[in-house]
Amino acid sequence: AATAPGKKITARLKRTLPVRGPQAPTLSELMRWYCLNTNTHGCRRIVVSRGRLRRLLWIVLTLSAVGLILWQCAELLMNYYSASVSVTVQFQKLPFPAVTICNINPYKYSAMKEYLSELDKETKKALETFYGFSEGKSKVRRSVDEWNSTGSNFFQQIPLLKVEDFSRTATDLHSGQKRKIEGSVFHKDSSIVNSGDSNDIIGFQLCDANNSSECALYTFSSGVNAIQEWYKLHYMNIMAQIPLETKEKLSYSADDLLLTCFFDGLSCDKRHFTRFHHPLHGNCYTFNSGENGTVLSTSTGGSEYGLQVVLYIDEADYNPFLVTSTGAKIIVHDQNEYPFIEDIGTEIETAAATSIGMHFTQSRKLSKPYSDCTETGADIPVENLYNKSYSLQICLHSCFQKAMVDSCGCAQYAQPLPAGAEYCNYKKNPNWMYCYYRLHEKFVKEQLGCQQICKDACSFKEWALTTSIAQWPSAVSEDWMLRVLSWDKGQKLNKKLNKTDLANLMVFYKDLNERFISENPANTLVILLSNFGGQLGLWMSCSVVCVIEIVEVFFIDSLSIVMRRQWQKAKKWWNDRKRASSGKAPEAGDVEGQGHDNPVCIDEDLPTFTTALRLPLPRDRPLPRTPPPNYSTLRLETAFTEQLPDTLELSQH
Amino acid sequence: MNLKKYLVRALHRLQKGPGYTYKELLVWYCDNTNTHGPKRIIKEGPKKKLMWFFLTLLFASLVFWQWGILINTYLSYNVTSSLSIGFKTMKFPAVTVCNANPFKYSEVKHLLKELDRLIEAALERILQPTAGNGSENVSPPLDLELWNQIPLVLIDEHDKDNPIILDIFETNQTAGGNETAMGNETKKKYKLAVKLCSPQGSENCTYWNFTSAAQAVTEWYILQSTSILSKVPLQERIRMGYQAEDMILACLYGAEPCNYKNFTQIYHPDHGNCYIFNWGMDEEALNSSNPGAEFGLKLILDISQQDYIPYLSSAAGARLMLHQQKSFPFLKDQGIYAMAGTETSIGVVVDELERMGYPYSDCTLNGSDVPVKNLYSQYNTSYSIQACLRSCFQNHMAEICGCGHYLFPLPEGVNYCNNEDNPSWAYCYSSLRSSIKQRQICIDSCKETCNDTQYKMTISMADWPSEASEDWIFHILSYERDMSTNVTLDRNGIIKLNIYFQEYNYRTISESAATTIVWLLSSLGGQFGFWMGGSVLCLIEFGEIIIDSLWITVINVISWCKGLKQRRAQARYPDAPPTVSELVEAHTNLGFQHEATGALPRDEVLPPEPGTPPPNYDSLRVQPLAVLGPDSDAE
């Protein structure tokens, strides 16, 4: 025994922690035992109840309770990813947003003359011939002759047409030729076409340069739209060829645009503004762009403490065909956001004081799995062409630009350039307009997939604006105000500014309350578990322990019982077969060896009283005698000094 | 004696209980408790016993951990918000209308005459330096005393490092020479500044710089005029402002006519006389139960633009504001403009935010817990954050500068600032105004109100009156106002306003506590139930056991004291007391197998076996025969 201490230990372990199977020999026994001993409430009733009806009732009740639990827990699980919204209002010092201000007219018309003179001349001629409009009779007459002699490359590229609706023929307004319309007709203002009043429909035709039979006709109900759109196409074409530095010079400088500036009770000047070149609006100036790392903040609301600027809008220097309204455009945005001024800008009137009160709201959504939004845009397969933080608008524009570069081979003028691409112009991409219009059509009809790829951002800041307008300068102050502003502008003393060239703008916080709307998970794991617990407890007084019990009894124990049955059956079958094949009676030793020495069998094959009696006796052991009486109960009680009758009873259980 | 009796009785009671050793108590507890785990510990075989013991421990710790989280969540006092949108009959907002210009120029001309002449002369000098001499000869000599209190100066910035400061009226010759140079060369190098001096003397001065002369002139004029006007008594100031009957020409609320008498007059320092419709101070606030312009307030105002003070207000129009009943209108913050010659339609949505007070969010219900004296309470108005901030500023101003600013109400025993009594007030005021520290103090000490109501406005405008209707409208309105056939109105003064509720007139965000005590209890119960199937009764059970075990300790201590002598004489227990596991085994293991070490000596102590007791079939059945094998081997 001394030689093998390890064996001794294992033997002892085996003895103290014997592996035992379920106590019940059969499944029904096990079930009965389970029902009597389980912690859940229904089962016990089933076994204890007398009478079939009652038992049936309890079975139904228990089963329905189980069903209810499963249903409710499934509901709880399904509602797990729901969000609750909380709104907090905080009164605090607020960061002042970036305010981007643009003149509606992008470039000084006088400076653009050398680039646009050809185009303008032709546009004027077109107006003269189509509508009989002329600015000065003599000038136009001369130019008409000129036109007839030189011919027009602008009209050759994109001919303007007058459409006769039902015959599907169009008159080229330049050459007067009639031509058949091939291909599809796109209507920009489509409702007019159906009215039958077709004699005024005007449009232009864009053809695929490689395949001239592929043409698309764009029609407009009004010549105003048609001419503007036509002009814009050519304009973009010309602008695409001018380098950025030149364009910046052609546009307004900060000194041109800003006459006075006043922020938070202190004077400010052009150093507080950052230039930002917008392809369609020329030079824009961003106040408080945060470029030098500091963002101004306001600690007092009210119009005196916000930004007050007087803008100089040189109406005389406006491009007559490109822009038809006068004023400035402003947009209030976050320092990290790109100002989409053409999309969501607010227009500022001249000769008026526009007071814009802001109210700040910050919203935050929960990202996956609560909702389909993106935190940084890094998970969107679209390259961000803008040097700013992600927004849906940026994604859509970038996506379109990418598609444009892919299918047309050049980039659209209004959006930033992707790496290695350049802006479209006739000389290099004669086909780009047709391509662009086709692509844009697709984009609008959501066929490019951009709308599907792009997700909205999870958090965004919003400045709700209340805009109101007052007359400015007032009738009595006009005189001195214009004089002083002229002095500020440093112009020649005899030339006074006109009040229609000026716009006064006030941007301020109405209050310093920041509304923060945020989504929070309505459920946490802890709450989910509590809800589970509540459901389990309510219907069956069950807990995880019960679940483990169920697993133990219904899976492990039942399985082992079934396995034992199967084993016994197999064993019996094997013995029968052996007996049948050998023809002799089975030896007692075989059975014993299988029953007692087989390690697999030891644990499972528990002899009952009757089977034990039938078992053959091991020959080398003494005859079994009556086992010693079970004094254990008695002996245990001796541990107590005094014995009370009821405790004795209890412990004897 | 009583105590002893009580103790004895308690002892007896205890003895009737589950038992009076710790182990017995524990076993009894495990067997009889309603929590699910412990029962299993004593019911199963040794291996499972171990497993169940650890499971129970694990679950118990899980329960406590999650309870901690739940209680933490509860104590963070989260709120959930619910949003409701719709239309309901609501109180029509109070509407304050003012003129952008505070006083009629014709009325205040005698007060501001000197000032106007000064600024005109100064502008003349700045703008037209060469022609300046000629005009000066005609006009009477200027009162330079007013000028010298707060002078405007020109700063020559040709040399960036040492700018030259030029007083406009001083030393005519040199200034004139410089200014002509300015006229020829780069003109933008000159800046206007307001010179503000502290009381110590002129050497301690700051220059309030402006990039724009227009801005400088306006600010300077405001400073000077406040000083002048602050000396005028309130009654006089009200008289100088616009009167209700002159300003409010027509009024219609829903289908009911109203007139200027339905408006409450209030003197607003920024805008002079303001008139508030439906303020709810004296009578019940009006309700509006229909959306649309037909059921709203329609006003026609005259702002008589010709009577504006030229240098004080450059923007012309009416200033209006929608606010809650019984609250003070802070027009500079929340007000909007209405342009002359137009009809302005304002669709209103009431945006309400109802918040729960402390401890859920840091807000105040009526401002009584804010450490700033509300100066606006003299108007009988309710607390608002704007009122608090302004009161805070004014209190600071009174403390530091010794006088109150003209734009805010006065604290008790303080007068408004003016140049004569407080020569350095402008310096003090401007330094206080730009002091970030002072603002931060005010921001920190003021709290927002819990019920925040905002009126969201959709503003649209159209020209009014139309050219065709212009004549008769002006005629009628003039006639009604002055009883004369002369037209006294024009496009530059007349304003039409429509204020009405939109189709959905309210959007209410109301807070409710996300975690209530009921929520906490049910979550706690859920957790306890989920892991252990326990309830409050189980906790009580546990408490009972603890009390019991305390009693056992008491008894043990008593018996130990009692039996100190006897203990030495006779050993009650020859062998070590059984361990918990042994006892547990004793309950479950019916075969009562002892551990090898303990079994042998015990067997010797046992009395000899009596005859033949009935066979213990149980042991036969449960105990596999193979296990008996090693036992017999050991013997």
PDB file of N, CA and C in Angstrom, chain A residues 468-508:
ATOM      1  N   SER A 468     -35.480  87.417 -39.278  1.00  0.00           N
ATOM      2  CA  SER A 468     -36.418  88.510 -39.477  1.00  0.00           C
ATOM      3  C   SER A 468     -35.663  89.685 -40.077  1.00  0.00           C
ATOM      4  N   ILE A 469     -36.405  90.521 -40.742  1.00  0.00           N
ATOM      5  CA  ILE A 469     -35.782  91.581 -41.530  1.00  0.00           C
ATOM      6  C   ILE A 469     -36.344  92.925 -41.113  1.00  0.00           C
ATOM      7  N   ALA A 470     -35.459  93.903 -41.005  1.00  0.00           N
ATOM      8  CA  ALA A 470     -35.904  95.269 -40.766  1.00  0.00           C
ATOM      9  C   ALA A 470     -35.283  96.148 -41.834  1.00  0.00           C
ATOM     10  N   GLN A 471     -35.909  97.272 -42.019  1.00  0.00           N
ATOM     11  CA  GLN A 471     -35.368  98.201 -42.989  1.00  0.00           C
ATOM     12  C   GLN A 471     -34.071  98.786 -42.443  1.00  0.00           C
ATOM     13  N   TRP A 472     -33.087  98.880 -43.285  1.00  0.00           N
ATOM     14  CA  TRP A 472     -31.800  99.400 -42.837  1.00  0.00           C
ATOM     15  C   TRP A 472     -31.073 100.016 -44.013  1.00  0.00           C
ATOM     16  N   PRO A 473     -30.474 101.107 -43.965  1.00  0.00           N
ATOM     17  CA  PRO A 473     -30.554 102.048 -42.851  1.00  0.00           C
ATOM     18  C   PRO A 473     -31.911 102.768 -42.844  1.00  0.00           C
ATOM     19  N   SER A 474     -32.329 103.206 -41.700  1.00  0.00           N
ATOM     20  CA  SER A 474     -33.615 103.874 -41.607  1.00  0.00           C
ATOM     21  C   SER A 474     -33.540 105.212 -42.337  1.00  0.00           C
ATOM     22  N   ALA A 475     -34.698 105.690 -42.677  1.00  0.00           N
ATOM     23  CA  ALA A 475     -34.753 106.875 -43.542  1.00  0.00           C
ATOM     24  C   ALA A 475     -33.904 108.022 -43.002  1.00  0.00           C
ATOM     25  N   VAL A 476     -33.945 108.241 -41.685  1.00  0.00           N
ATOM     26  CA  VAL A 476     -33.232 109.398 -41.147  1.00  0.00           C
ATOM     27  C   VAL A 476     -31.752 109.132 -40.921  1.00  0.00           C
ATOM     28  N   SER A 477     -31.372 107.885 -40.769  1.00  0.00           N
ATOM     29  CA  SER A 477     -29.959 107.611 -40.499  1.00  0.00           C
ATOM     30  C   SER A 477     -29.207 107.262 -41.778  1.00  0.00           C
ATOM     31  N   GLU A 478     -29.941 107.154 -42.871  1.00  0.00           N
ATOM     32  CA  GLU A 478     -29.340 106.718 -44.128  1.00  0.00           C
ATOM     33  C   GLU A 478     -28.169 107.613 -44.525  1.00  0.00           C
ATOM     34  N   ASP A 479     -28.400 108.887 -44.371  1.00  0.00           N
ATOM     35  CA  ASP A 479     -27.434 109.851 -44.857  1.00  0.00           C
ATOM     36  C   ASP A 479     -26.070 109.688 -44.203  1.00  0.00           C
ATOM     37  N   TRP A 480     -26.041 109.782 -42.890  1.00  0.00           N
ATOM     38  CA  TRP A 480     -24.738 109.703 -42.200  1.00  0.00           C
ATOM     39  C   TRP A 480     -24.150 108.302 -42.280  1.00  0.00           C
ATOM     40  N   MET A 481     -25.024 107.308 -42.234  1.00  0.00           N
ATOM     41  CA  MET A 481     -24.560 105.927 -42.258  1.00  0.00           C
ATOM     42  C   MET A 481     -23.819 105.638 -43.564  1.00  0.00           C
ATOM     43  N   LEU A 482     -24.394 106.075 -44.665  1.00  0.00           N
ATOM     44  CA  LEU A 482     -23.760 105.804 -45.956  1.00  0.00           C
ATOM     45  C   LEU A 482     -22.458 106.582 -46.088  1.00  0.00           C
ATOM     46  N   ARG A 483     -22.468 107.792 -45.522  1.00  0.00           N
ATOM     47  CA  ARG A 483     -21.248 108.590 -45.593  1.00  0.00           C
ATOM     48  C   ARG A 483     -20.116 107.929 -44.812  1.00  0.00           C
ATOM     49  N   VAL A 484     -20.452 107.499 -43.620  1.00  0.00           N
ATOM     50  CA  VAL A 484     -19.410 106.900 -42.785  1.00  0.00           C
ATOM     51  C   VAL A 484     -18.946 105.572 -43.363  1.00  0.00           C
ATOM     52  N   LEU A 485     -19.884 104.818 -43.892  1.00  0.00           N
ATOM     53  CA  LEU A 485     -19.503 103.531 -44.468  1.00  0.00           C
ATOM     54  C   LEU A 485     -18.646 103.738 -45.711  1.00  0.00           C
ATOM     55  N   SER A 486     -18.939 104.777 -46.444  1.00  0.00           N
ATOM     56  CA  SER A 486     -18.109 105.080 -47.607  1.00  0.00           C
ATOM     57  C   SER A 486     -16.693 105.401 -47.167  1.00  0.00           C
ATOM     58  N   TRP A 487     -16.606 106.147 -46.052  1.00  0.00           N
ATOM     59  CA  TRP A 487     -15.283 106.469 -45.521  1.00  0.00           C
ATOM     60  C   TRP A 487     -14.558 105.194 -45.102  1.00  0.00           C
ATOM     61  N   ASP A 488     -15.321 104.289 -44.464  1.00  0.00           N
ATOM     62  CA  ASP A 488     -14.753 103.001 -44.063  1.00  0.00           C
ATOM     63  C   ASP A 488     -14.220 102.256 -45.268  1.00  0.00           C
ATOM     64  N   LYS A 489     -15.018 102.319 -46.305  1.00  0.00           N
ATOM     65  CA  LYS A 489     -14.654 101.592 -47.505  1.00  0.00           C
ATOM     66  C   LYS A 489     -13.439 102.244 -48.147  1.00  0.00           C
ATOM     67  N   GLY A 490     -13.229 103.517 -47.781  1.00  0.00           N
ATOM     68  CA  GLY A 490     -12.052 104.201 -48.292  1.00  0.00           C
ATOM     69  C   GLY A 490     -12.180 104.558 -49.746  1.00  0.00           C
ATOM     70  N   GLN A 491     -13.413 104.795 -50.145  1.00  0.00           N
ATOM     71  CA  GLN A 491     -13.586 105.122 -51.552  1.00  0.00           C
ATOM     72  C   GLN A 491     -13.362 106.606 -51.780  1.00  0.00           C
ATOM     73  N   LYS A 492     -13.355 106.977 -52.989  1.00  0.00           N
ATOM     74  CA  LYS A 492     -13.276 108.391 -53.350  1.00  0.00           C
ATOM     75  C   LYS A 492     -14.440 109.126 -52.694  1.00  0.00           C
ATOM     76  N   LEU A 493     -14.154 110.291 -52.181  1.00  0.00           N
ATOM     77  CA  LEU A 493     -15.142 110.964 -51.368  1.00  0.00           C
ATOM     78  C   LEU A 493     -16.389 111.365 -52.146  1.00  0.00           C
ATOM     79  N   ASN A 494     -16.228 111.509 -53.412  1.00  0.00           N
ATOM     80  CA  ASN A 494     -17.419 111.914 -54.158  1.00  0.00           C
ATOM     81  C   ASN A 494     -18.352 110.739 -54.450  1.00  0.00           C
ATOM     82  N   LYS A 495     -17.818 109.541 -54.402  1.00  0.00           N
ATOM     83  CA  LYS A 495     -18.690 108.401 -54.700  1.00  0.00           C
ATOM     84  C   LYS A 495     -19.264 107.836 -53.409  1.00  0.00           C
ATOM     85  N   LYS A 496     -20.535 107.966 -53.241  1.00  0.00           N
ATOM     86  CA  LYS A 496     -21.176 107.458 -52.037  1.00  0.00           C
ATOM     87  C   LYS A 496     -21.734 106.064 -52.307  1.00  0.00           C
ATOM     88  N   LEU A 497     -21.720 105.247 -51.305  1.00  0.00           N
ATOM     89  CA  LEU A 497     -22.290 103.917 -51.466  1.00  0.00           C
ATOM     90  C   LEU A 497     -23.798 104.026 -51.600  1.00  0.00           C
ATOM     91  N   ASN A 498     -24.335 103.083 -52.301  1.00  0.00           N
ATOM     92  CA  ASN A 498     -25.772 103.023 -52.432  1.00  0.00           C
ATOM     93  C   ASN A 498     -26.315 102.045 -51.407  1.00  0.00           C
ATOM     94  N   LYS A 499     -27.460 102.310 -50.873  1.00  0.00           N
ATOM     95  CA  LYS A 499     -27.918 101.397 -49.814  1.00  0.00           C
ATOM     96  C   LYS A 499     -28.318 100.033 -50.356  1.00  0.00           C
ATOM     97  N   THR A 500     -28.594  99.942 -51.648  1.00  0.00           N
ATOM     98  CA  THR A 500     -28.899  98.618 -52.197  1.00  0.00           C
ATOM     99  C   THR A 500     -27.643  97.797 -52.404  1.00  0.00           C
ATOM    100  N   ASP A 501     -26.478  98.395 -52.157  1.00  0.00           N
ATOM    101  CA  ASP A 501     -25.247  97.624 -52.221  1.00  0.00           C
ATOM    102  C   ASP A 501     -24.848  97.084 -50.857  1.00  0.00           C
ATOM    103  N   LEU A 502     -25.633  97.373 -49.868  1.00  0.00           N
ATOM    104  CA  LEU A 502     -25.249  97.013 -48.510  1.00  0.00           C
ATOM    105  C   LEU A 502     -26.262  96.062 -47.886  1.00  0.00           C
ATOM    106  N   ALA A 503     -25.751  95.200 -47.073  1.00  0.00           N
ATOM    107  CA  ALA A 503     -26.636  94.314 -46.311  1.00  0.00           C
ATOM    108  C   ALA A 503     -26.097  94.234 -44.899  1.00  0.00           C
ATOM    109  N   ASN A 504     -26.966  94.372 -43.952  1.00  0.00           N
ATOM    110  CA  ASN A 504     -26.568  94.283 -42.556  1.00  0.00           C
ATOM    111  C   ASN A 504     -27.015  92.930 -42.016  1.00  0.00           C
ATOM    112  N   LEU A 505     -26.128  92.267 -41.353  1.00  0.00           N
ATOM    113  CA  LEU A 505     -26.433  90.912 -40.893  1.00  0.00           C
ATOM    114  C   LEU A 505     -26.081  90.785 -39.419  1.00  0.00           C
ATOM    115  N   MET A 506     -27.018  90.246 -38.659  1.00  0.00           N
ATOM    116  CA  MET A 506     -26.760  89.982 -37.239  1.00  0.00           C
ATOM    117  C   MET A 506     -27.035  88.517 -36.961  1.00  0.00           C
ATOM    118  N   VAL A 507     -26.071  87.832 -36.462  1.00  0.00           N
ATOM    119  CA  VAL A 507     -26.247  86.428 -36.112  1.00  0.00           C
ATOM    120  C   VAL A 507     -25.954  86.303 -34.633  1.00  0.00           C
ATOM    121  N   PHE A 508     -26.900  85.811 -33.899  1.00  0.00           N
ATOM    122  CA  PHE A 508     -26.704  85.759 -32.442  1.00  0.00           C
ATOM    123  C   PHE A 508     -27.482  84.593 -31.848  1.00  0.00           C
TER     124      PHE A 508
END
